[in-house]
Amino acid sequence: MTLRYRALQCLALLFVAFALSQLWYLGQVLRLQHHNPQGSAYMERAKAQGQVQQYWRDYDQISDYLKRSVLISEDAQFTSHSGFDWQGIRYALQRNLEAGKPVAGGSTITQQLAKNLYLSGKRSYVRKVQEALIAMMLEMGLSKRRILELYLNVAQWGHQIYGAEAAARHYFQVSAADLNMVQAAQLAAMLPRPNYYDFKGPTDYVQQRAQWIQEQMAIVRIPDPGNLPLPPASDPEHRQGTSQ
């Protein structure tokens, strides 16, 4: 058996393994059309540190204020993109090249959901590629409403705190459905560093970020909005990163 033949055989085996892994992910994504996940990869790892707090809530059982706040904070173009924020990706690539290692992700809600459900938090280009592939599967297989519903139920909001219902109870002693505009904006402002802000409390940054989120809330689109009253849209000069 020549060295070249062995190399080709190894490549063929790697391709088969890769294809099978993608089929597994696709099957998991398609199952989400009609079944809620029992947890996520992040929650499974967190269980090693103790009990995880998470309570599933359907889309209509979560305050529209929180939906709007999360999109303003994390992915204002959510309803119009196909899973990727190309401007954010270009910015992240520039930062990564300058740092010489992955330090920024430029991830959309869809990409974050892919990571939370199935992958690790380790920054690497291999993980980002897999994250992108799963994100494409999510966008093709699920509605925007379902993707946002899933994200709001598995996102981390503090130490062992996952999902909107657990977060609402933990920080404000209310249900996710009853979050008001101020509470929702504060929760969204905590998303980038949930463990830190759970420990430190509502820092000045969180309060300032939450105020900015409230000012932008009226101009973001969400799937199937209700009729909750919204503040007037802020001046156009402050509408950076939001959809009109």
Short mmCIF file of C-alpha atoms in Angstrom, two decimals:
data_model
loop_
_atom_site.label_atom_id
_atom_site.label_comp_id
_atom_site.label_asym_id
_atom_site.label_seq_id
_atom_site.Cartn_x
_atom_site.Cartn_y
_atom_site.Cartn_z
CA MET A 1 0.00 0.00 0.00
CA THR A 2 1.61 3.21 -1.13
CA LEU A 3 1.86 6.32 1.03
CA ARG A 4 -0.33 8.21 -1.44
CA TYR A 5 -3.07 5.55 -1.23
CA ARG A 6 -3.01 5.67 2.56
CA ALA A 7 -3.30 9.43 2.49
CA LEU A 8 -6.29 9.26 0.16
CA GLN A 9 -7.88 6.61 2.37
CA CYS A 10 -7.43 8.80 5.44
CA LEU A 11 -8.95 11.78 3.62
CA ALA A 12 -11.91 9.65 2.56
CA LEU A 13 -12.48 8.51 6.15
CA LEU A 14 -12.26 12.08 7.41
CA PHE A 15 -14.79 13.20 4.81
CA VAL A 16 -17.19 10.41 5.79
CA ALA A 17 -16.83 11.29 9.48
CA PHE A 18 -17.42 14.97 8.72
CA ALA A 19 -20.49 14.21 6.59
CA LEU A 20 -21.96 11.95 9.28
CA SER A 21 -21.42 14.61 11.93
CA GLN A 22 -23.24 17.19 9.80
CA LEU A 23 -26.12 14.79 9.24
CA TRP A 24 -26.35 14.34 13.01
CA TYR A 25 -26.51 18.11 13.54
CA LEU A 26 -29.10 18.43 10.78
CA GLY A 27 -31.24 15.77 12.44
CA GLN A 28 -31.03 17.60 15.76
CA VAL A 29 -32.02 20.89 14.13
CA LEU A 30 -34.99 19.38 12.27
CA ARG A 31 -36.19 17.80 15.51
CA LEU A 32 -36.41 21.31 16.98
CA GLN A 33 -39.28 22.04 14.62
CA HIS A 34 -41.65 20.15 16.91
CA HIS A 35 -39.68 19.34 20.08
CA ASN A 36 -38.18 21.63 22.71
CA PRO A 37 -34.58 20.82 23.69
CA GLN A 38 -34.07 19.20 27.08
CA GLY A 39 -31.06 21.40 27.66
CA SER A 40 -27.98 22.67 25.88
CA ALA A 41 -24.27 21.94 25.70
CA TYR A 42 -23.64 24.93 27.98
CA MET A 43 -26.17 23.72 30.53
CA GLU A 44 -24.73 20.22 30.53
CA ARG A 45 -21.29 21.59 31.37
CA ALA A 46 -22.76 23.88 34.03
CA LYS A 47 -24.36 20.91 35.82
CA ALA A 48 -20.88 19.90 36.98
CA GLN A 49 -20.99 22.98 39.24
CA GLY A 50 -24.43 22.31 40.69
CA GLN A 51 -28.10 22.57 39.84
CA VAL A 52 -29.06 24.61 36.80
CA GLN A 53 -32.13 26.86 36.89
CA GLN A 54 -34.07 26.81 33.62
CA TYR A 55 -37.80 26.76 32.89
CA TRP A 56 -39.13 26.51 29.36
CA ARG A 57 -41.53 29.23 28.24
CA ASP A 58 -43.24 29.41 24.85
CA TYR A 59 -42.76 32.47 22.65
CA ASP A 60 -46.03 34.11 23.71
CA GLN A 61 -45.13 33.60 27.37
CA ILE A 62 -42.08 35.87 27.11
CA SER A 63 -42.40 39.65 27.26
CA ASP A 64 -42.05 41.43 23.93
CA TYR A 65 -39.96 43.98 25.80
CA LEU A 66 -37.34 41.29 26.37
CA LYS A 67 -37.47 40.13 22.74
CA ARG A 68 -36.92 43.68 21.54
CA SER A 69 -34.22 44.38 24.11
CA VAL A 70 -32.25 41.25 23.26
CA LEU A 71 -32.34 41.99 19.54
CA ILE A 72 -31.28 45.59 20.09
CA SER A 73 -28.39 44.42 22.25
CA GLU A 74 -27.27 41.35 20.33
CA ASP A 75 -28.62 41.30 16.76
CA ALA A 76 -30.74 44.21 15.55
CA GLN A 77 -30.91 42.86 11.98
CA PHE A 78 -32.19 39.46 13.12
CA THR A 79 -35.44 39.46 11.17
CA SER A 80 -33.79 40.48 7.88
CA HIS A 81 -30.53 38.52 7.73
CA SER A 82 -30.03 34.88 6.74
CA GLY A 83 -28.09 33.94 9.85
CA PHE A 84 -24.98 36.08 9.45
CA ASP A 85 -24.07 39.72 10.06
CA TRP A 86 -21.42 40.19 7.37
CA GLN A 87 -20.43 43.64 8.59
CA GLY A 88 -19.94 42.25 12.09
CA ILE A 89 -17.97 39.31 10.72
CA ARG A 90 -15.62 41.63 8.81
CA TYR A 91 -15.06 43.67 11.95
CA ALA A 92 -14.39 40.53 13.99
CA LEU A 93 -11.93 39.20 11.41
CA GLN A 94 -10.04 42.50 11.50
CA ARG A 95 -9.80 42.37 15.29
CA ASN A 96 -8.71 38.73 15.21
CA LEU A 97 -5.99 39.46 12.64
CA GLU A 98 -4.73 42.37 14.72
CA ALA A 99 -4.66 40.21 17.86
CA GLY A 100 -3.19 37.17 16.11
CA LYS A 101 -5.86 34.91 17.63
CA PRO A 102 -9.66 34.67 17.85
CA VAL A 103 -10.82 37.42 20.22
CA ALA A 104 -14.10 38.51 18.59
CA GLY A 105 -16.94 36.58 17.00
CA GLY A 106 -19.42 38.91 15.32
CA SER A 107 -22.11 36.32 16.06
CA THR A 108 -25.81 36.71 15.35
CA ILE A 109 -28.57 35.30 17.55
CA THR A 110 -28.69 32.29 15.22
CA GLN A 111 -24.96 31.65 15.58
CA GLN A 112 -25.15 32.09 19.35
CA LEU A 113 -27.98 29.57 19.48
CA ALA A 114 -25.93 27.07 17.46
CA LYS A 115 -23.04 27.48 19.89
CA ASN A 116 -25.19 27.31 23.04
CA LEU A 117 -27.07 24.20 21.95
CA TYR A 118 -24.27 22.08 20.56
CA LEU A 119 -20.75 23.51 20.89
CA SER A 120 -18.18 24.75 23.39
CA GLY A 121 -17.35 28.32 24.30
CA LYS A 122 -13.71 27.91 23.24
CA ARG A 123 -12.69 30.44 20.60
CA SER A 124 -11.26 28.70 17.55
CA TYR A 125 -11.71 28.88 13.80
CA VAL A 126 -12.78 25.22 13.68
CA ARG A 127 -15.61 25.93 16.13
CA LYS A 128 -16.63 29.03 14.18
CA VAL A 129 -16.90 27.00 10.98
CA GLN A 130 -19.07 24.40 12.69
CA GLU A 131 -21.13 27.16 14.29
CA ALA A 132 -21.71 28.69 10.85
CA LEU A 133 -22.82 25.37 9.37
CA ILE A 134 -25.30 24.76 12.19
CA ALA A 135 -26.54 28.36 11.88
CA MET A 136 -27.34 27.74 8.21
CA MET A 137 -29.26 24.60 9.18
CA LEU A 138 -31.22 26.56 11.81
CA GLU A 139 -32.11 29.31 9.35
CA MET A 140 -33.22 26.82 6.69
CA GLY A 141 -35.10 24.51 9.03
CA LEU A 142 -36.76 26.88 11.51
CA SER A 143 -38.71 30.12 11.49
CA LYS A 144 -37.29 33.33 12.96
CA ARG A 145 -39.91 33.11 15.70
CA ARG A 146 -38.75 29.62 16.64
CA ILE A 147 -35.06 30.57 16.59
CA LEU A 148 -35.69 33.52 18.91
CA GLU A 149 -37.89 31.39 21.17
CA LEU A 150 -35.12 28.80 21.48
CA TYR A 151 -32.46 31.42 22.14
CA LEU A 152 -34.46 33.11 24.89
CA ASN A 153 -34.91 29.76 26.60
CA VAL A 154 -31.28 28.61 26.57
CA ALA A 155 -29.23 31.84 26.82
CA GLN A 156 -27.18 32.17 30.00
CA TRP A 157 -28.18 35.03 32.31
CA GLY A 158 -26.07 34.37 35.38
CA HIS A 159 -24.38 31.70 37.48
CA GLN A 160 -26.42 28.55 36.73
CA ILE A 161 -29.22 30.78 35.38
CA TYR A 162 -30.44 29.88 31.88
CA GLY A 163 -33.40 31.14 29.94
CA ALA A 164 -35.70 34.13 30.27
CA GLU A 165 -38.00 32.65 32.92
CA ALA A 166 -35.18 31.74 35.31
CA ALA A 167 -33.58 35.15 34.75
CA ALA A 168 -36.83 37.03 35.42
CA ARG A 169 -37.38 35.10 38.65
CA HIS A 170 -33.76 35.42 39.79
CA TYR A 171 -33.33 39.15 39.28
CA PHE A 172 -36.86 40.59 39.57
CA GLN A 173 -39.06 37.89 41.15
CA VAL A 174 -41.52 38.03 38.25
CA SER A 175 -42.32 35.76 35.32
CA ALA A 176 -40.78 36.25 31.88
CA ALA A 177 -44.20 37.32 30.62
CA ASP A 178 -44.40 40.14 33.16
CA LEU A 179 -41.02 41.78 32.58
CA ASN A 180 -41.41 45.49 32.06
CA MET A 181 -39.37 47.64 29.70
CA VAL A 182 -36.72 48.62 32.26
CA GLN A 183 -36.24 45.08 33.54
CA ALA A 184 -36.05 43.64 30.04
CA ALA A 185 -33.45 46.18 28.95
CA GLN A 186 -31.33 45.44 32.02
CA LEU A 187 -31.41 41.70 31.32
CA ALA A 188 -30.36 42.28 27.71
CA ALA A 189 -27.49 44.51 28.83
CA MET A 190 -26.16 41.64 30.97
CA LEU A 191 -25.96 39.08 28.17
CA PRO A 192 -22.32 39.59 27.11
CA ARG A 193 -21.01 38.83 30.66
CA PRO A 194 -23.82 37.14 32.61
CA ASN A 195 -21.70 35.55 35.34
CA TYR A 196 -19.84 38.81 35.99
CA TYR A 197 -22.96 40.94 36.23
CA ASP A 198 -24.75 38.33 38.35
CA PHE A 199 -21.91 38.68 40.86
CA LYS A 200 -21.35 42.43 40.58
CA GLY A 201 -24.97 43.49 40.27
CA PRO A 202 -26.32 46.31 38.06
CA THR A 203 -23.12 48.23 37.34
CA ASP A 204 -23.04 51.73 35.87
CA TYR A 205 -22.33 50.19 32.47
CA VAL A 206 -25.38 47.93 32.70
CA GLN A 207 -27.57 50.86 33.67
CA GLN A 208 -26.27 53.03 30.83
CA ARG A 209 -26.53 50.21 28.31
CA ALA A 210 -30.06 49.42 29.48
CA GLN A 211 -31.08 53.06 29.02
CA TRP A 212 -29.70 53.06 25.47
CA ILE A 213 -31.57 49.83 24.71
CA GLN A 214 -34.84 51.38 25.88
CA GLU A 215 -34.27 54.37 23.60
CA GLN A 216 -33.83 52.08 20.59
CA MET A 217 -36.60 49.62 21.39
CA ALA A 218 -39.28 51.17 19.18
CA ILE A 219 -37.29 50.75 15.98
CA VAL A 220 -36.34 47.07 16.11
CA ARG A 221 -38.45 44.40 14.42
CA ILE A 222 -39.40 41.19 16.20
CA PRO A 223 -41.29 38.16 14.88
CA ASP A 224 -45.03 38.32 15.64
CA PRO A 225 -45.05 41.38 17.93
CA GLY A 226 -47.81 42.00 20.43
CA ASN A 227 -49.34 45.34 21.39
CA LEU A 228 -47.14 46.46 24.27
CA PRO A 229 -46.65 50.24 24.40
CA LEU A 230 -43.21 51.42 23.32
CA PRO A 231 -41.27 54.65 23.90
CA PRO A 232 -40.85 57.07 20.99
CA ALA A 233 -37.93 56.26 18.68
CA SER A 234 -34.73 58.10 19.56
CA ASP A 235 -33.00 60.57 17.28
CA PRO A 236 -31.72 58.96 14.03
CA GLU A 237 -28.17 59.85 14.99
CA HIS A 238 -28.39 57.28 17.79
CA ARG A 239 -29.87 54.47 15.71
CA GLN A 240 -26.58 52.77 15.01
CA GLY A 241 -26.88 49.05 14.44
CA THR A 242 -30.67 48.92 14.48
CA SER A 243 -33.19 48.03 11.79
CA GLN A 244 -35.77 50.58 10.69
#
